[in-house]
Coordinates of C-alpha atoms and ligand atoms in Angstrom, one line a residue:
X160 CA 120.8 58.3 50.9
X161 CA 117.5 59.7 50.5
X162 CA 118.4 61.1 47.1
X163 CA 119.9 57.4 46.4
X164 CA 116.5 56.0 47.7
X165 CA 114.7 58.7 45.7
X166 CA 116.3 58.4 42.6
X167 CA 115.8 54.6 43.2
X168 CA 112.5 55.3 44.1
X169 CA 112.1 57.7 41.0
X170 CA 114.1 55.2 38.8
X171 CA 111.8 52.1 40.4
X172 CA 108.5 55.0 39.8
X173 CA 109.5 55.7 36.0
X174 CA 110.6 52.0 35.3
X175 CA 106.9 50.8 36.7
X176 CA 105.0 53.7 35.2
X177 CA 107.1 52.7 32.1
X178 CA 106.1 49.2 32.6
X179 CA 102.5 50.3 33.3
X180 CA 102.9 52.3 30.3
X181 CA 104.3 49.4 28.5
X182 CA 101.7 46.9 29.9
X183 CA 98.9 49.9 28.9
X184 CA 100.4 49.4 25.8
X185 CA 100.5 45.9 25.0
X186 CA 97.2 45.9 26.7
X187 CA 95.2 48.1 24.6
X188 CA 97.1 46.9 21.3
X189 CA 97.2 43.4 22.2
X190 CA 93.4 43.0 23.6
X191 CA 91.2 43.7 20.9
X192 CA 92.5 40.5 18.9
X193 CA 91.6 38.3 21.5
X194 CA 87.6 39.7 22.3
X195 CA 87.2 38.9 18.0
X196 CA 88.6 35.9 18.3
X197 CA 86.0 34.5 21.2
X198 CA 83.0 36.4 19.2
X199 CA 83.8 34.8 15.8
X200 CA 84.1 31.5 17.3
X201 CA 80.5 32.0 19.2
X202 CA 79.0 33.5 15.8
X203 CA 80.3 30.3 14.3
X204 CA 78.9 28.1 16.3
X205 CA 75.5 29.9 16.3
X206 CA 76.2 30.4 12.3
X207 CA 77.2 26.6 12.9
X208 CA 74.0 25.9 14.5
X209 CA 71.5 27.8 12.3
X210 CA 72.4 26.0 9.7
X211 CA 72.3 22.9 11.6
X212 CA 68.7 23.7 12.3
X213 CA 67.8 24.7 8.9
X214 CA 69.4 21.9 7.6
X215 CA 66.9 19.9 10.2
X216 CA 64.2 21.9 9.1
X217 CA 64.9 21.4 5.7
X218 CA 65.3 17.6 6.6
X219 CA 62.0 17.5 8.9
X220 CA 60.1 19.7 5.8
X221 CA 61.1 17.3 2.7
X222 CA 60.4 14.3 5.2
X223 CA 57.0 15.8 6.0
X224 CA 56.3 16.9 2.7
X225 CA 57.0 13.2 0.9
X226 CA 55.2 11.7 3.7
X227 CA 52.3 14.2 2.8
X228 CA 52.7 13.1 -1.2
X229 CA 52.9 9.4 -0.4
X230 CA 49.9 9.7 2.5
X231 CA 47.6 11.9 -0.6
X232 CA 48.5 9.5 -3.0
X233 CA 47.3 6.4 -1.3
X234 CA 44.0 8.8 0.2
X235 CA 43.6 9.5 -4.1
X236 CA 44.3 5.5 -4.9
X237 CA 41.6 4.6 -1.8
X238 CA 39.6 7.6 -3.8
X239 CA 39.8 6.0 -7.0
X240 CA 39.4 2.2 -5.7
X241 CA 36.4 3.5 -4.0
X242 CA 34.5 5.3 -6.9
X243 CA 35.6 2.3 -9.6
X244 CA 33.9 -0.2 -6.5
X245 CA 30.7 2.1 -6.2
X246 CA 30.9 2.4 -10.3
X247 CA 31.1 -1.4 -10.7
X248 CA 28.8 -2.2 -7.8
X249 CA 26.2 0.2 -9.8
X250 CA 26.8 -1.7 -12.8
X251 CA 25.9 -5.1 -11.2
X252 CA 22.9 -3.6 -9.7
X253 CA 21.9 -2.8 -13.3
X254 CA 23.5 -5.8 -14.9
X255 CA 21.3 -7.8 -12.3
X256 CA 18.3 -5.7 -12.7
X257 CA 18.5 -6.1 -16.4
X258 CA 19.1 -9.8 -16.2
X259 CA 16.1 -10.0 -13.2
X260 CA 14.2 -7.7 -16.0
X261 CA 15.1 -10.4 -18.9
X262 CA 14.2 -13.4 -16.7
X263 CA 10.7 -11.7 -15.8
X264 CA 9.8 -10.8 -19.7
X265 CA 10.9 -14.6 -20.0
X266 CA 8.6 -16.2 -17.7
X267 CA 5.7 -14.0 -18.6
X268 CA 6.5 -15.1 -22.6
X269 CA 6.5 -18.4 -21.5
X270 CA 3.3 -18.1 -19.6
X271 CA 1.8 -16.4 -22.5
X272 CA 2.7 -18.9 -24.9
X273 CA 1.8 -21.9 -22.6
X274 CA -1.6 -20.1 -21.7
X275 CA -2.4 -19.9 -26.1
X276 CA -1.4 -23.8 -26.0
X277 CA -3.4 -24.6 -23.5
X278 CA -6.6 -23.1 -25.7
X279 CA -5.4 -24.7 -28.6
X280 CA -5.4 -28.2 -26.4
X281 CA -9.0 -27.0 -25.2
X282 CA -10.8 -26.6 -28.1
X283 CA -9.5 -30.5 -29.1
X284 CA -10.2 -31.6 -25.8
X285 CA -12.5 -29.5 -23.5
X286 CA -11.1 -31.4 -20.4
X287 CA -7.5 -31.4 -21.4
X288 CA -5.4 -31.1 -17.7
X289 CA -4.3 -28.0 -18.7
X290 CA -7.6 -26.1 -18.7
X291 CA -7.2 -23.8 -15.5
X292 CA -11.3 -24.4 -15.3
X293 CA -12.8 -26.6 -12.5
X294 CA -14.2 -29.8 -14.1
X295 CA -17.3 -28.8 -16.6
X296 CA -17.1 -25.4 -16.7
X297 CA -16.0 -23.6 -20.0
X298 CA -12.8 -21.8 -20.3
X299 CA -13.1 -18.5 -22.7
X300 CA -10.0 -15.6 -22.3
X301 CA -9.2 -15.3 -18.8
X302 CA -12.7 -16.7 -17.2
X303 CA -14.5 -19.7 -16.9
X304 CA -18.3 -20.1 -16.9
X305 CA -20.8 -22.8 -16.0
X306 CA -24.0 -23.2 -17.1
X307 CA -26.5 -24.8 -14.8
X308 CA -29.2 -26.7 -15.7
X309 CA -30.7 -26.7 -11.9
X310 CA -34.0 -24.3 -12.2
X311 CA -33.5 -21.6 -9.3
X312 CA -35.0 -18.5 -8.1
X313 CA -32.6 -15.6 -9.0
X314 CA -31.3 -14.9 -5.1
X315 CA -30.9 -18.6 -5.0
X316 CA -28.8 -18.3 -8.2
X317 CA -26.5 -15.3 -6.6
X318 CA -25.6 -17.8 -3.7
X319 CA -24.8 -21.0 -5.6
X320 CA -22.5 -18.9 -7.6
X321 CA -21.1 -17.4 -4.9
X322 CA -20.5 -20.7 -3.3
X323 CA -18.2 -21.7 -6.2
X324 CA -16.2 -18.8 -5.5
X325 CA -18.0 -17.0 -8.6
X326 CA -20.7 -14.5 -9.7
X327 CA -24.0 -14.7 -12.0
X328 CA -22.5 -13.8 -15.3
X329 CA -22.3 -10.2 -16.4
X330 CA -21.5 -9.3 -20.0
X331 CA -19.3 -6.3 -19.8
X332 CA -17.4 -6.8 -22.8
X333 CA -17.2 -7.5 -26.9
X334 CA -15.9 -10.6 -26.5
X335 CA -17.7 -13.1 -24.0
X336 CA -20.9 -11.2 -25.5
X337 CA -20.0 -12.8 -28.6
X338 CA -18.9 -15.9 -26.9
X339 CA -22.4 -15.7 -25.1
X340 CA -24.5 -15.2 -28.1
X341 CA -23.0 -18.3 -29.7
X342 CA -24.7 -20.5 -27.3
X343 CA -27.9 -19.1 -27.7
X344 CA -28.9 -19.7 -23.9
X345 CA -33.1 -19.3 -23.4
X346 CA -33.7 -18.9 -19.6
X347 CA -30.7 -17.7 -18.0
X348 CA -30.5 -15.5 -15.5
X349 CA -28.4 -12.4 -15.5
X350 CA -26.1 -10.4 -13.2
X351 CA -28.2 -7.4 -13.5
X352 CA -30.0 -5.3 -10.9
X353 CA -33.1 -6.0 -10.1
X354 CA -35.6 -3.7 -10.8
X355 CA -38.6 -2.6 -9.2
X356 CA -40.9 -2.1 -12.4
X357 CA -40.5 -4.8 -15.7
X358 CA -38.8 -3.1 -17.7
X359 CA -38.6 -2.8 -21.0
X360 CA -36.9 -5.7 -23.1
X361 CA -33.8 -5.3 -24.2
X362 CA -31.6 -6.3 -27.1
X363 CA -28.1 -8.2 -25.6
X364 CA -25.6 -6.0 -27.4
X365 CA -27.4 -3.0 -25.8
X366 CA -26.6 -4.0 -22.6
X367 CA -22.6 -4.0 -23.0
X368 CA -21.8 -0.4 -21.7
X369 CA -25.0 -0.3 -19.2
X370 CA -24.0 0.4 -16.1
X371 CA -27.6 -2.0 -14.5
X372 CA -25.2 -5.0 -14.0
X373 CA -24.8 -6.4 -10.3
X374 CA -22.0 -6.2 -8.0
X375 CA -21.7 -8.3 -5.2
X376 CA -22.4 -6.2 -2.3
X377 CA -25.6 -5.1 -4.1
X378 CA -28.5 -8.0 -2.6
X379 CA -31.7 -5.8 -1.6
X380 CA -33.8 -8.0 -3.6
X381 CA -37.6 -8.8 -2.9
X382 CA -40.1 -10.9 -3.7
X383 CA -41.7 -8.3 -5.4
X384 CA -38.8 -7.3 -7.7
X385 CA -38.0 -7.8 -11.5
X386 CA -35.0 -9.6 -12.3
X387 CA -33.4 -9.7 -16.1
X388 CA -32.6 -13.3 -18.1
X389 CA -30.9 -14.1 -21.2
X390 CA -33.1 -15.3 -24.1
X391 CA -31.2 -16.0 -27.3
X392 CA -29.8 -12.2 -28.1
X393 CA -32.4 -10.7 -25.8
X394 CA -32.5 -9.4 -22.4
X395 CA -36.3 -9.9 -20.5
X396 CA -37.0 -9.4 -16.7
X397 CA -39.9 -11.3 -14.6
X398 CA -40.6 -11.9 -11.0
X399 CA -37.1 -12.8 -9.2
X400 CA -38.5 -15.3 -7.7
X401 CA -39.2 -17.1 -10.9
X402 CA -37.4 -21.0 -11.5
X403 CA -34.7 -20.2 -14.4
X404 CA -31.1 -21.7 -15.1
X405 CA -28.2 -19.2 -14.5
X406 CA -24.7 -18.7 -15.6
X407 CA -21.9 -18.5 -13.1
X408 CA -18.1 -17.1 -14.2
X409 CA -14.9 -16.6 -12.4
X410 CA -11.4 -15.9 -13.1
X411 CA -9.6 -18.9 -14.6
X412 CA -6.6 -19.9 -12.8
X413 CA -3.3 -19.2 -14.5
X414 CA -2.4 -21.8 -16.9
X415 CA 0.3 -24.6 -15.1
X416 CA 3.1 -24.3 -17.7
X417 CA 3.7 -28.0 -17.1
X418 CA 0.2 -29.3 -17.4
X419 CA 0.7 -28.5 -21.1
X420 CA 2.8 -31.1 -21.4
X421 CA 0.5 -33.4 -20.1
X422 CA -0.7 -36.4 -21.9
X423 CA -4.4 -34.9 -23.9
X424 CA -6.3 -37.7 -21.9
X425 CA -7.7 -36.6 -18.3
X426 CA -7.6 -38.5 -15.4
X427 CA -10.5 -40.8 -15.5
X428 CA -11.9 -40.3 -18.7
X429 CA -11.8 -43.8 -19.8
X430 CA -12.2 -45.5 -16.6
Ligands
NAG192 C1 35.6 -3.3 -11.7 O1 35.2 -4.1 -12.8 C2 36.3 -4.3 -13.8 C3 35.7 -5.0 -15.0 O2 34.7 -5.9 -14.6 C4 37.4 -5.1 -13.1 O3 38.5 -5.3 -14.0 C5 37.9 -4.3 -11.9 O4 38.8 -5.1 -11.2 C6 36.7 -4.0 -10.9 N1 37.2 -3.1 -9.9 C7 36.9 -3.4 -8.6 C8 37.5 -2.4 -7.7 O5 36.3 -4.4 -8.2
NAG193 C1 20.7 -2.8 -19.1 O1 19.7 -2.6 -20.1 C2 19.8 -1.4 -20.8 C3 18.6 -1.3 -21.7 O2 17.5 -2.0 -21.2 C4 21.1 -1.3 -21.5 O3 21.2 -0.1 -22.2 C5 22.2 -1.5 -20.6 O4 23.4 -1.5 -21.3 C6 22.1 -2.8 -19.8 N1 23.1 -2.8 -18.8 C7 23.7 -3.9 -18.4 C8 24.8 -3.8 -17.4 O5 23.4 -5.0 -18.9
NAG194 C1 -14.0 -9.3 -21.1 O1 -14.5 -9.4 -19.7 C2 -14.1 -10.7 -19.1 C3 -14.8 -10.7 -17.7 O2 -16.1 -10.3 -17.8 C4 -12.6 -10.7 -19.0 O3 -12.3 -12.0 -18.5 C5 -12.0 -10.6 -20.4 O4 -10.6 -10.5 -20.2 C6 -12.5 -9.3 -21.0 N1 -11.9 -9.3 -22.4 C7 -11.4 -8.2 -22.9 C8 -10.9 -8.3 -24.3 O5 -11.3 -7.2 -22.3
NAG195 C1 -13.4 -20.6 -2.6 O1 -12.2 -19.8 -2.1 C2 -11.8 -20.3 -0.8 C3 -10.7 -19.4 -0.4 O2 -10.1 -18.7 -1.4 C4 -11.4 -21.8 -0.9 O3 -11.0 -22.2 0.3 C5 -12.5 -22.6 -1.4 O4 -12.1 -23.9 -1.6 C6 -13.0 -22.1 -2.7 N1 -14.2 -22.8 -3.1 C7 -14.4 -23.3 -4.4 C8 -15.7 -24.1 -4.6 O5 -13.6 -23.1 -5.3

């Protein structure tokens, strides 16, 4: 019995160890297969994956980079729109300039031509509504001059002209001395400091580039003082205090570009 249950147990022993033997077998055969078979499908899925990203990636870059292109393309059209604005904006500052420019060269021609009218008118008609003169004074170049006919001390003379807004005449220049000289004035006292010795006389073209000619704030005059008159195309000086007419000038108004246009006849004349 023992042997039976020996040999079974022997037979059962070598039939399991067989079967171990044979599961061993199948096992380590059988097994690597299925481990390769779980790995590729994970490396495929990462494989799977990674290209799923890059493809993303890829996606995310182009979207990025034609957003980039269409974003630096509209920044370089704003660019350009905003340098052709400035360019044309320039160009109508100078355009406008230019035309401001024109418009001011116009008005001054204008003014010129309307001021050489006016003279022209003058000399016709010494009272002509265009003269830019008060009433009885003479027009010559750019000033206007009165001659009084009201005998007054020379200080006396300083403040009448200054009343009218004007000076005693000085003769600074080639041109009123030659308007001067043609109205041979004989008694007409002079813008000229006053001296404290009579000086010498002196002839009227000398006296052009002198520098002895009065300015307003100058009026330390005395009694005792020497003061210089026209006579003809000489200058003399006597007591200041002496009765002698005077000349006043001022600067003439512009001309009135309308009042050329005027009728030649002055207000009044005829009435
Ligand atoms: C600039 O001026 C040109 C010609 O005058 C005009 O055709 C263009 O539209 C202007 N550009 C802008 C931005 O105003
Ligand atoms: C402005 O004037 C200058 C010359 O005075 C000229 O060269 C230029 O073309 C003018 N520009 C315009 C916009 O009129
Ligand atoms: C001469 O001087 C007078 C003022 O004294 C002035 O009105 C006139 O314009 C001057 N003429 C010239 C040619 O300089
Ligand atoms: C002198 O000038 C003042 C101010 O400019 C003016 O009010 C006055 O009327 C002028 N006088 C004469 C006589 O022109």
């Amino acid at each position: 019995m023992s042997e039976e249950v020996t040999y079974a147990d022997l037979k059962f022993q070598d039939s399991s160890k067989r079967e171990n033997i044979h599961e061993l077998d199948t096992v380590g055969i059988k097994a690597p297969p299925a481990l390769s078979h779980g790995w590729r499908q994970r490396i495929l899925a990462l494989t799977l994956l990674c290209l799923l990203l890059l493809i993303g990636l890829g996606v995310l870059g182009s979207l990025f980079y034609t957003t980039l292109k269409i974003e630096m393309e509209n920044l370089n059209k704003l660019q350009n729109f905003k340098e052709e604005l400035q360019r044309n904006i320039s160009l109508q500052l100078i355009h406008n300039m230019n035309n401001s420019k024109r418009i001011m060269d116009l008005s001054n021609t204008l003014q010129e031509i309307a001021t050489k009218l006016c003279h022209e008118l003058y000399k016709r008609e010494p009272e002509h509504k265009c003269k830019p003169c008060p009433k009885t004074w003479m027009w010559h170049e750019d000033s206007c001059y009165i001659l009084t006919d009201n005998y007054e001390t020379w200080q006396k003379s300083v403040m009448f002209c200054s009343a009218q807004n004007a000076s005693l005449l000085t003769i600074k220049n080639k041109s009123v001395l030659e308007f001067i000289k043609s109205k041979r004035l004989r008694g007409y006292w002079l813008g000229l400091l006053a001296k404290k010795n009579k000086r010498i006389n002196q002839k009227l073209d000398e006296t052009i580039i002198s520098s002895n000619w009065f300015t307003r704030n100058r009026n330390d005059v005395n009694d005792m003082m020497y003061c210089g008159y026209i006579d003809t195309v000489y200058i003399y000086y006597t007591h200041c205090t002496s009765p002698m007419n005077f000349i006043c000038e001022k600067l003439a108004d512009p001309v009135k570009i309308e009042s050329t246009l005027m009728s030649e006849i002055p207000d009044g004349k005829y009435s």
